[in-house]
PDB file of C-alpha atoms in Angstrom:
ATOM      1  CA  UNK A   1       8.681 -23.227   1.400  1.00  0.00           C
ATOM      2  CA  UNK A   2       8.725 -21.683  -2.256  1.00  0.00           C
ATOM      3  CA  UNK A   3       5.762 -19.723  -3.477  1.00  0.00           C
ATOM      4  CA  UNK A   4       6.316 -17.665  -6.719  1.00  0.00           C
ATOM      5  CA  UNK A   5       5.776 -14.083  -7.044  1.00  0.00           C
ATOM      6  CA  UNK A   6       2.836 -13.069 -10.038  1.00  0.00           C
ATOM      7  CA  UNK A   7       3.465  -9.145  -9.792  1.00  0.00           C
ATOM      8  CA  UNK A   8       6.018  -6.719  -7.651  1.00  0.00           C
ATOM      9  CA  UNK A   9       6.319  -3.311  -8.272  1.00  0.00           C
ATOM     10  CA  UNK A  10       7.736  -0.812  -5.576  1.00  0.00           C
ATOM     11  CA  UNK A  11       4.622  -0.704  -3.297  1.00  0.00           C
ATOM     12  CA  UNK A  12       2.877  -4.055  -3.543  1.00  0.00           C
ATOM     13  CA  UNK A  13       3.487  -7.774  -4.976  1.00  0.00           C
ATOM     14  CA  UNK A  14       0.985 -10.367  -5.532  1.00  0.00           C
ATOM     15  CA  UNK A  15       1.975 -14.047  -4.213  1.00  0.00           C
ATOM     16  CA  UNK A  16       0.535 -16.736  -5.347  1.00  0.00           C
ATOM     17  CA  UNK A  17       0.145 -18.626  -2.309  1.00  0.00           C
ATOM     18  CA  UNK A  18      -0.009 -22.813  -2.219  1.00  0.00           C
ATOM     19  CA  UNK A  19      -2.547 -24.474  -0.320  1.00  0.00           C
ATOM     20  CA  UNK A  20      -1.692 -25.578   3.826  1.00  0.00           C
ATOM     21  CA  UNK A  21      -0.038 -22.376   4.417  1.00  0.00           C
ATOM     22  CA  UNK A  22      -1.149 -19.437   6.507  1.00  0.00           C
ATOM     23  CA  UNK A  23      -1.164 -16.156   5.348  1.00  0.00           C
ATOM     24  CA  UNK A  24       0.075 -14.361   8.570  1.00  0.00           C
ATOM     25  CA  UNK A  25       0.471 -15.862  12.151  1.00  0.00           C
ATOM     26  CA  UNK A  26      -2.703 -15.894  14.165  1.00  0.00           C
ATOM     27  CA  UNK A  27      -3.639 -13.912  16.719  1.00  0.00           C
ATOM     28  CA  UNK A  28      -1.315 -13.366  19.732  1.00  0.00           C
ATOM     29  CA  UNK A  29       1.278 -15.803  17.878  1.00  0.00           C
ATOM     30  CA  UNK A  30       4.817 -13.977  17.762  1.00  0.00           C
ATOM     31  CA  UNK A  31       6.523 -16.409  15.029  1.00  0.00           C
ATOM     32  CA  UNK A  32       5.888 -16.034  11.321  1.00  0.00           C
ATOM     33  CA  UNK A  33       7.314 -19.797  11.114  1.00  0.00           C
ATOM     34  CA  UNK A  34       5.345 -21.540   9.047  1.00  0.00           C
ATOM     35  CA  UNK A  35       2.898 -18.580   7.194  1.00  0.00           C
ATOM     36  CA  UNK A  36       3.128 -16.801   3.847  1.00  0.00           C
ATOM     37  CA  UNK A  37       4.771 -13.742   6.031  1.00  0.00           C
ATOM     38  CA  UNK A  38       7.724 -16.441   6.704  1.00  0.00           C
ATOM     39  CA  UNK A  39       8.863 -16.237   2.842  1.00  0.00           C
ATOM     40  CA  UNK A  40       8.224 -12.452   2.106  1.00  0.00           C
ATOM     41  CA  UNK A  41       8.448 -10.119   5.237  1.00  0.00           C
ATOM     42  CA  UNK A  42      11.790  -9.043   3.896  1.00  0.00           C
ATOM     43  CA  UNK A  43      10.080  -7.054   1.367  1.00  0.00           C
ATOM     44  CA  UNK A  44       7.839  -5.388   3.408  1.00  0.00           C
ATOM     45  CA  UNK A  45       9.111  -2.283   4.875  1.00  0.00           C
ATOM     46  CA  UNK A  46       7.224  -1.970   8.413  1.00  0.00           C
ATOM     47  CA  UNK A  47       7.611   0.560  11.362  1.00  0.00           C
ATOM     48  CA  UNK A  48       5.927  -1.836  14.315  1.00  0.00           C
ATOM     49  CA  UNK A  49       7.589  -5.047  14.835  1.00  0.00           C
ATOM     50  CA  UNK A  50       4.888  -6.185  17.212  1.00  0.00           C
ATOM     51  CA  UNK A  51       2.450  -5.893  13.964  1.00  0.00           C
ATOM     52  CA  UNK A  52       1.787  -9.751  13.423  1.00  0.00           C
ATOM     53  CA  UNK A  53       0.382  -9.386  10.192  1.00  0.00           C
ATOM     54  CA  UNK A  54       2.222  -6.650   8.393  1.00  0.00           C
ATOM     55  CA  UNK A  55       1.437  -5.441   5.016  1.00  0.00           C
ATOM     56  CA  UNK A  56      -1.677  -7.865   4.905  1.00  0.00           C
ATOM     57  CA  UNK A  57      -4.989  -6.140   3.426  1.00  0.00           C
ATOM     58  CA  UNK A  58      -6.562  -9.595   2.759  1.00  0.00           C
ATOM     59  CA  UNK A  59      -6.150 -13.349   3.228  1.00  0.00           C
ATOM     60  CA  UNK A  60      -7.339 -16.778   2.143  1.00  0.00           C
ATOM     61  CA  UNK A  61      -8.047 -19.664   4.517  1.00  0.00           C
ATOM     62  CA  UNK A  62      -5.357 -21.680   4.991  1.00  0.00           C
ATOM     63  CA  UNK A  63      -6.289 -24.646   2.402  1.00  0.00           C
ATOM     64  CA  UNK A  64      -7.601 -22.164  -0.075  1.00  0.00           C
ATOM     65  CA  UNK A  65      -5.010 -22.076  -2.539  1.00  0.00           C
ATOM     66  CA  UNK A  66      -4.173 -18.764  -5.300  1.00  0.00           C
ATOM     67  CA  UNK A  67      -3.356 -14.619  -5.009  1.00  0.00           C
ATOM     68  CA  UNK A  68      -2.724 -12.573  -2.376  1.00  0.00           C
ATOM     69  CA  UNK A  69      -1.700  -8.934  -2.891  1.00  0.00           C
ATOM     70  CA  UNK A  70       0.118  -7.925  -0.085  1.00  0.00           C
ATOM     71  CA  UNK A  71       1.816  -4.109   0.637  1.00  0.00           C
ATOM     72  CA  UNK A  72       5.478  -3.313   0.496  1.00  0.00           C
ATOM     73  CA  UNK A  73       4.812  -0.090   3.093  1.00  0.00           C
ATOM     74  CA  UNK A  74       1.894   1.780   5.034  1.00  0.00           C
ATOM     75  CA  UNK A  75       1.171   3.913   2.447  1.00  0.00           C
ATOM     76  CA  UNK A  76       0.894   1.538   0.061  1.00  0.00           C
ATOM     77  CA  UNK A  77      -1.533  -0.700   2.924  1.00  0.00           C
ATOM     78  CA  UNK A  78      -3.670   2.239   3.570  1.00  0.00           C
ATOM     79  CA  UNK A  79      -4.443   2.526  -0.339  1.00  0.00           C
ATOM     80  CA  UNK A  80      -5.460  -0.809  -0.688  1.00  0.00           C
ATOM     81  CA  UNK A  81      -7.379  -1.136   2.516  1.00  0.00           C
ATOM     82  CA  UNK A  82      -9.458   1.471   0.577  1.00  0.00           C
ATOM     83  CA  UNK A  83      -9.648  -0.162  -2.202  1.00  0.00           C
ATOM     84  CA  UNK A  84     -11.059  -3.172  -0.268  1.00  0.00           C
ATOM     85  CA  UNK A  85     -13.222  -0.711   1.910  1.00  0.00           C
ATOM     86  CA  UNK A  86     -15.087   0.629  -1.782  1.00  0.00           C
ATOM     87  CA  UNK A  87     -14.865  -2.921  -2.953  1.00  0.00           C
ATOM     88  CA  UNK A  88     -12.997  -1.584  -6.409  1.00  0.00           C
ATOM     89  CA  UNK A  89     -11.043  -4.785  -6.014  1.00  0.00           C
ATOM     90  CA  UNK A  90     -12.791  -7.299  -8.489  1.00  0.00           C
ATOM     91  CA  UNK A  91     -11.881 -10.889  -7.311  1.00  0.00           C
ATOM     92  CA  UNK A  92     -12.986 -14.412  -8.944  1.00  0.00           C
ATOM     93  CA  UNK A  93     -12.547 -17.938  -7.481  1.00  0.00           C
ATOM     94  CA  UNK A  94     -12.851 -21.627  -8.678  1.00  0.00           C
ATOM     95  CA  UNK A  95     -14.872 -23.601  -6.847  1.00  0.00           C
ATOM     96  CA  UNK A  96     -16.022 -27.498  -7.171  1.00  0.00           C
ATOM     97  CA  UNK A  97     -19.386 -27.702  -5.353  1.00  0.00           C
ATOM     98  CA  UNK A  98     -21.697 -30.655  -5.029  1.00  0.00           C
ATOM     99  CA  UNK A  99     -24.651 -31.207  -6.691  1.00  0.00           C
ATOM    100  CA  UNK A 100     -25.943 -29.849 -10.127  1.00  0.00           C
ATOM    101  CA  UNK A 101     -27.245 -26.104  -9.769  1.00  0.00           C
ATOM    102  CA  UNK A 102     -30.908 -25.579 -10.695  1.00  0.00           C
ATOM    103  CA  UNK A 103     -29.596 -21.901 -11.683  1.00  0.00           C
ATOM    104  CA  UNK A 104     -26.583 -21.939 -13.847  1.00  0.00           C
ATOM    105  CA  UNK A 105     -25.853 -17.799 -12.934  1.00  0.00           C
ATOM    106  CA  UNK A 106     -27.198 -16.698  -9.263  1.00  0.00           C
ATOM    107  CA  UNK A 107     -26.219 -14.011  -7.000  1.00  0.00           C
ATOM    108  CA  UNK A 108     -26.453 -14.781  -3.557  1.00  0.00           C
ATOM    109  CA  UNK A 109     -27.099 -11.870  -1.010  1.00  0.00           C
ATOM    110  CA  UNK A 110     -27.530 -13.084   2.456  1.00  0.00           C
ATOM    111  CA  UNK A 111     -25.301 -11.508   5.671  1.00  0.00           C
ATOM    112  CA  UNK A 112     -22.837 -13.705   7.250  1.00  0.00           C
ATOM    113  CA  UNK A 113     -21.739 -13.769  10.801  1.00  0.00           C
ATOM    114  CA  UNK A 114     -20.714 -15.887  14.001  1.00  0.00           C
ATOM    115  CA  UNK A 115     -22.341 -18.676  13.992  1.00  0.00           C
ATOM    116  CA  UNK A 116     -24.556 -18.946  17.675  1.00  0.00           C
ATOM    117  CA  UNK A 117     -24.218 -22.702  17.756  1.00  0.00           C
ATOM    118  CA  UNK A 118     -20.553 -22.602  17.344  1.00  0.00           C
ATOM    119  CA  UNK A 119     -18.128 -19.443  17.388  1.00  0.00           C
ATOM    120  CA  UNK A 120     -15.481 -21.166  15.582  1.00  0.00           C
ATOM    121  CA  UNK A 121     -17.976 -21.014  12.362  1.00  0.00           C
ATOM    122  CA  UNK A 122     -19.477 -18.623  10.461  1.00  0.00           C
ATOM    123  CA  UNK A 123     -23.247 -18.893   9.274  1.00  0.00           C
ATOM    124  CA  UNK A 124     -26.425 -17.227   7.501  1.00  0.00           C
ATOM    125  CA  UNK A 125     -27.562 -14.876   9.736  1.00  0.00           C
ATOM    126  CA  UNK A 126     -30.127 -11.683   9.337  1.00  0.00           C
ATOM    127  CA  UNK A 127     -27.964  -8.187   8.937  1.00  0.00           C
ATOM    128  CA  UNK A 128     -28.255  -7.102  12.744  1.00  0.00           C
ATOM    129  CA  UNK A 129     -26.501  -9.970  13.345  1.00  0.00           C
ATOM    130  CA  UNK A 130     -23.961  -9.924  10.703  1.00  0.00           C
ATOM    131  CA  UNK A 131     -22.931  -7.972   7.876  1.00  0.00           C
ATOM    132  CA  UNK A 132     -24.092  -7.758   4.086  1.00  0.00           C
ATOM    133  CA  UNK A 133     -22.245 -10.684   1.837  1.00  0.00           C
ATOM    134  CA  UNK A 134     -23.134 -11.020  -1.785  1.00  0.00           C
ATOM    135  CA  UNK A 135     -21.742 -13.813  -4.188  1.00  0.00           C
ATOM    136  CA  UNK A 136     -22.221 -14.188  -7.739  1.00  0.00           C
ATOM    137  CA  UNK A 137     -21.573 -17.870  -9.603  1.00  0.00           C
ATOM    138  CA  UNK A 138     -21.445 -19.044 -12.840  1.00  0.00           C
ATOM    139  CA  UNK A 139     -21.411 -22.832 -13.610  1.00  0.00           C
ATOM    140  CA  UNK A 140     -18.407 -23.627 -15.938  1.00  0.00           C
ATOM    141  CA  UNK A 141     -18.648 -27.259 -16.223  1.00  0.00           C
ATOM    142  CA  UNK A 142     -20.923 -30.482 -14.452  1.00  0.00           C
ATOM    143  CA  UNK A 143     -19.492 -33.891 -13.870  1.00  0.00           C
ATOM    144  CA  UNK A 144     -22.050 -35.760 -13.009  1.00  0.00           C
ATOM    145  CA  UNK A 145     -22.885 -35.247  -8.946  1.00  0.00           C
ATOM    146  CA  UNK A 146     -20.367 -31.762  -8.848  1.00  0.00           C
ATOM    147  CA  UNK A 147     -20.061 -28.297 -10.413  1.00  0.00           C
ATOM    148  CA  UNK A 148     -17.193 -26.441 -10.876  1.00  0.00           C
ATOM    149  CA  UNK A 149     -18.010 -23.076 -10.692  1.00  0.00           C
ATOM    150  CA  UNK A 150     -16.513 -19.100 -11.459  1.00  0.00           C
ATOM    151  CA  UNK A 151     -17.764 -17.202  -8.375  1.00  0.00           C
ATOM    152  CA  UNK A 152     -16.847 -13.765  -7.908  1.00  0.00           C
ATOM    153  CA  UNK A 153     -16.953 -12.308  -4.565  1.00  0.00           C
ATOM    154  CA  UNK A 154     -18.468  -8.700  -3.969  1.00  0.00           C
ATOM    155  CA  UNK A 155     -17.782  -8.551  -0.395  1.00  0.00           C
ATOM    156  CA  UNK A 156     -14.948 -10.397   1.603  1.00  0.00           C
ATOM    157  CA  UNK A 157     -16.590 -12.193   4.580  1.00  0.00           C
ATOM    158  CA  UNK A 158     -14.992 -14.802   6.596  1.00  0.00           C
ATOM    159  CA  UNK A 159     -15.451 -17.941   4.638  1.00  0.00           C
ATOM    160  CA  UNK A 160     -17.748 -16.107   2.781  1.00  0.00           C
ATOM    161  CA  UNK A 161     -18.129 -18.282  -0.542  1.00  0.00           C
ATOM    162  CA  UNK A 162     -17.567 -21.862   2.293  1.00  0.00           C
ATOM    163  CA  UNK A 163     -20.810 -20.195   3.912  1.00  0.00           C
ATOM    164  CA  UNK A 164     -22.867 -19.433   0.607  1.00  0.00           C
ATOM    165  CA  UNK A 165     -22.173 -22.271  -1.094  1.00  0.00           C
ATOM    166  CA  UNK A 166     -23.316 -24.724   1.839  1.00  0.00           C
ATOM    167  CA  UNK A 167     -25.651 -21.995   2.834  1.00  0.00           C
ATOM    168  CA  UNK A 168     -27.853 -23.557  -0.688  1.00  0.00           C
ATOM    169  CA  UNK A 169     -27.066 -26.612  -0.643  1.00  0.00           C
ATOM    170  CA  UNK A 170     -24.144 -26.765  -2.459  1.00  0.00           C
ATOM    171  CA  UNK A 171     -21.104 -26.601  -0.078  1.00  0.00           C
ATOM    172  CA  UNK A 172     -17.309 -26.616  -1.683  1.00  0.00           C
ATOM    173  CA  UNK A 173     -16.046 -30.015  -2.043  1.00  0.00           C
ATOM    174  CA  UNK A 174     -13.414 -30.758   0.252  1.00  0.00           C
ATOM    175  CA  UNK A 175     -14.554 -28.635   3.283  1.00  0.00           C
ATOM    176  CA  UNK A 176     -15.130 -30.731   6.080  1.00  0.00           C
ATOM    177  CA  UNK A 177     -16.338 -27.703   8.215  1.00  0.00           C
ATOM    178  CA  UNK A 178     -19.566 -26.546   6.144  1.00  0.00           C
ATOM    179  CA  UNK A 179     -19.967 -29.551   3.954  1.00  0.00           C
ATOM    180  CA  UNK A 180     -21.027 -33.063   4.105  1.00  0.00           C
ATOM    181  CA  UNK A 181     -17.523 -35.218   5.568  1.00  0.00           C
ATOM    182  CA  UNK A 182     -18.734 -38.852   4.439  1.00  0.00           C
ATOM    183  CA  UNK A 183     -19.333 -37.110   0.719  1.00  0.00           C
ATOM    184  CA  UNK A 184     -16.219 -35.716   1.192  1.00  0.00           C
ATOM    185  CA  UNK A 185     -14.268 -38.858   2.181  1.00  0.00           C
ATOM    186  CA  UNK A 186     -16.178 -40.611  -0.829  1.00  0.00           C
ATOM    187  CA  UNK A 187     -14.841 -38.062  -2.787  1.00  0.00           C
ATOM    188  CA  UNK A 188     -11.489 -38.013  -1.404  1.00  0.00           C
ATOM    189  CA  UNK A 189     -11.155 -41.863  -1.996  1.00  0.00           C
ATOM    190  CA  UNK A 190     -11.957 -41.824  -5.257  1.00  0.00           C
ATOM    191  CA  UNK A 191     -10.297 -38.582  -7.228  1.00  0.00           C
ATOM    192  CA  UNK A 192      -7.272 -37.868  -4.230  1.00  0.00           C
ATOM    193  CA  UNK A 193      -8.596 -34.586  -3.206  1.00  0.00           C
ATOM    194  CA  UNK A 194      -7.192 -33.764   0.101  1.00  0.00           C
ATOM    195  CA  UNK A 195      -8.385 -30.174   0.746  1.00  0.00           C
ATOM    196  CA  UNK A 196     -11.164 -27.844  -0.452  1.00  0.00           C
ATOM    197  CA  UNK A 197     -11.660 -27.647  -4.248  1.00  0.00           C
ATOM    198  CA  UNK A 198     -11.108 -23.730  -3.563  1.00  0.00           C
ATOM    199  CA  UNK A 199      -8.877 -21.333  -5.853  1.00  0.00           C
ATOM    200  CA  UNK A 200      -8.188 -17.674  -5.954  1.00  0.00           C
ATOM    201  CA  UNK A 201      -7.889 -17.274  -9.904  1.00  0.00           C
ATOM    202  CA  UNK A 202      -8.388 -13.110 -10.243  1.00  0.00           C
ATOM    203  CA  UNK A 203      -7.433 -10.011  -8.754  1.00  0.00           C
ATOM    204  CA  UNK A 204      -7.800  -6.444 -10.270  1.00  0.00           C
ATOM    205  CA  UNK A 205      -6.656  -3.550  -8.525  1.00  0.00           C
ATOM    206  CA  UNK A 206      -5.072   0.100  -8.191  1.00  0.00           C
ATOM    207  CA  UNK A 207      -1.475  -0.858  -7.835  1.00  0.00           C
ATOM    208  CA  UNK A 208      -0.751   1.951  -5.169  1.00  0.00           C
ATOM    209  CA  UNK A 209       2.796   2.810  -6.521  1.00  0.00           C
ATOM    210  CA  UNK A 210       1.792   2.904 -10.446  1.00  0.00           C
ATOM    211  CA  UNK A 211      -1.790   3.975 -10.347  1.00  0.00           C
ATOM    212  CA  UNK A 212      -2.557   1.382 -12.878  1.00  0.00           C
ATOM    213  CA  UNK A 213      -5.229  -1.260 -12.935  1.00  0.00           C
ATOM    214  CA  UNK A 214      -3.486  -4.459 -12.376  1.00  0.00           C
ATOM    215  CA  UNK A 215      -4.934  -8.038 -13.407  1.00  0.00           C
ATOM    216  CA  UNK A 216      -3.376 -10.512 -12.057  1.00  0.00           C
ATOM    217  CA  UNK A 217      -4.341 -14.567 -12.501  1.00  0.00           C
ATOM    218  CA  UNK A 218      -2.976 -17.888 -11.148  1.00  0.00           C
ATOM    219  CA  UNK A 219      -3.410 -20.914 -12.718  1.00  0.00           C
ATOM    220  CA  UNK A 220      -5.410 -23.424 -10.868  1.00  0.00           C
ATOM    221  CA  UNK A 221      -2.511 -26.144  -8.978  1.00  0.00           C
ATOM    222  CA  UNK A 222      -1.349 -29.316 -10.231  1.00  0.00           C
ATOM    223  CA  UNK A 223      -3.497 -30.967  -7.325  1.00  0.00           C
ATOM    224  CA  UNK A 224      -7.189 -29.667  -8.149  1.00  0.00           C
ATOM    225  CA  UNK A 225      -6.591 -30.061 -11.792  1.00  0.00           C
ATOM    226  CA  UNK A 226      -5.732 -33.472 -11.346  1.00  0.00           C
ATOM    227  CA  UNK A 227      -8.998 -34.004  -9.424  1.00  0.00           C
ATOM    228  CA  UNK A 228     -10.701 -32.625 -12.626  1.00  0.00           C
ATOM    229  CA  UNK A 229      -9.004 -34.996 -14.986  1.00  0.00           C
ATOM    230  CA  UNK A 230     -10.029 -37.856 -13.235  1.00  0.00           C
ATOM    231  CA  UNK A 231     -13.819 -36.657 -13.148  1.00  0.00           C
TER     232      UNK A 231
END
C-alpha cells in the first residue's frame, strides 16, 4: 500500500489517501492491517497503545478518495481538534452528482443524524434530532444527465455531502447507499466508475508546529478523471 505524503512538518503531515482504504481501524478492531494508520503510525508519536485511531482529527469514508491531515503528537491533535471544533479548517471536495442543478451556487443547511429507518445511515433530520450541517456547491461543469460540482463543507457530519446531495435530489454518483443503484450500474457500465465520484481536493489549516496557514491540494486520481474524459 503506497500513499504519498502532500505536507510533513514536525507536528502534522497531510496524506493523500487513495480510494478503498480506511482511515483508522473501526471500532473495537485491534489491527491497523489494512487502514491509512497501517502506512504511517510510525510517525505518530502516541502514549496509549490501546488508542485505535491515533493522531486522527478527521476522516473520509472509505471510497472517498484525497487529504487527510493527521497529528504527529497530542499536542499537535488537541490543536487541530480545535481547529475542527471553530471550523477554521476550510475544506473543498469534487463531487459528480446526477442531474442538472436548477441553482448553479446553493448552500444547503439542514441537520443530519441517524437515520430511524436504518442506523447504519445517516439522514435529514430536524436539529433535536441531529446536529446543524451546512454545505455550499458550485457547479463547475454539466455533461449532459451529471454535474460535477466544488462543494465546500462548513461542518463535518457523517456522510455529510452523501446526505445533502441525495437529500435534493442530486445524490453523488457512485454511492450505492444514498443514491439510485440501477443509475449507478448504468453509469458504471458505461464510463468504468467503480466507487463514488467523491474527492477531497482542499485543506487549509493552522499547522500546529509552524503556526502558519497551510493549503494543501490533491489532484483528483487517475480513475475519476478518466470517468470525466469519457463524458
Amino acid at each position: 500500500m503506497v500513499m504519498k505524503i502532500l505536507y510533513e512538518d514536525d507536528s502534522c503531515f497531510v496524506v493523500d489517501k487513495s480510494a478503498g482504504i480506511l482511515v483508522h481501524p473501526a471500532q473495537g478492531k485491534k489491527s491497523f492491517d489494512g487502514t491509512l494508520l497501517e502506512v504511517f503510525r510510525a510517525k505518530i508519536k502516541w502514549d496509549d497503545n490501546n488508542d485505535f485511531r491515533p493522531g486522527i482529527v478527521h476522516r473520509l469514508d472509505m471510497d472517498t478518495s484525497g487529504v487527510v491531515v493527521i497529528a504527529k503528537n497530542r499536542e499537535a491533535y488537541k490543536n487541530l481538534v480545535e481547529q475542527f471544533k471553530f471550523r477554521t479548517v476550510k475544506k473543498s471536495y469534487l463531487a459528480l452528482v446526477r442531474g442538472i442543478m436548477l441553482h448553479k451556487e446553493a448552500v444547503i443547511d439542514s441537520p443530519i443524524g441517524r437515520s430511524l429507518r436504518n442506523r447504519k445511515k445517516m439522514a435529514l433530520v430536524t436539529l433535536s434530532l441531529g446536529k446543524n450541517a451546512v454545505s455550499e456547491y458550485k457547479v463547475i461543469k454539466e455533461f449532459g444527465n451529471v454535474s460535477l460540482l466544488r462543494i465546500r463543507i462548513r461542518t463535518g457530519r457523517t456522510h455529510q455531502i452523501r446526505v445533502h446531495m441525495a437529500g435534493i435530489g442530486h445524490p453523488v454518483v457512485g454511492d450505492d447507499t444514498y443514491g439510485d443503484k440501477k443509475f449507478n450500474k448504468v453509469f458504471e457500465d458505461k464510463f468504468g466508475l467503480e466507487r463514488q465520484f467523491l474527492h477531497a481536493e482542499m485543506i487549509k489549516f493552522k499547522s500546529p508546529g509552524t503556526k502558519k496557514l497551510k493549503t494543501v491540494s490533491s489532484k483528483l486520481p487517475d480513475d475519476l478523471e478518466a470517468v470525466l474524459a469519457k463524458l
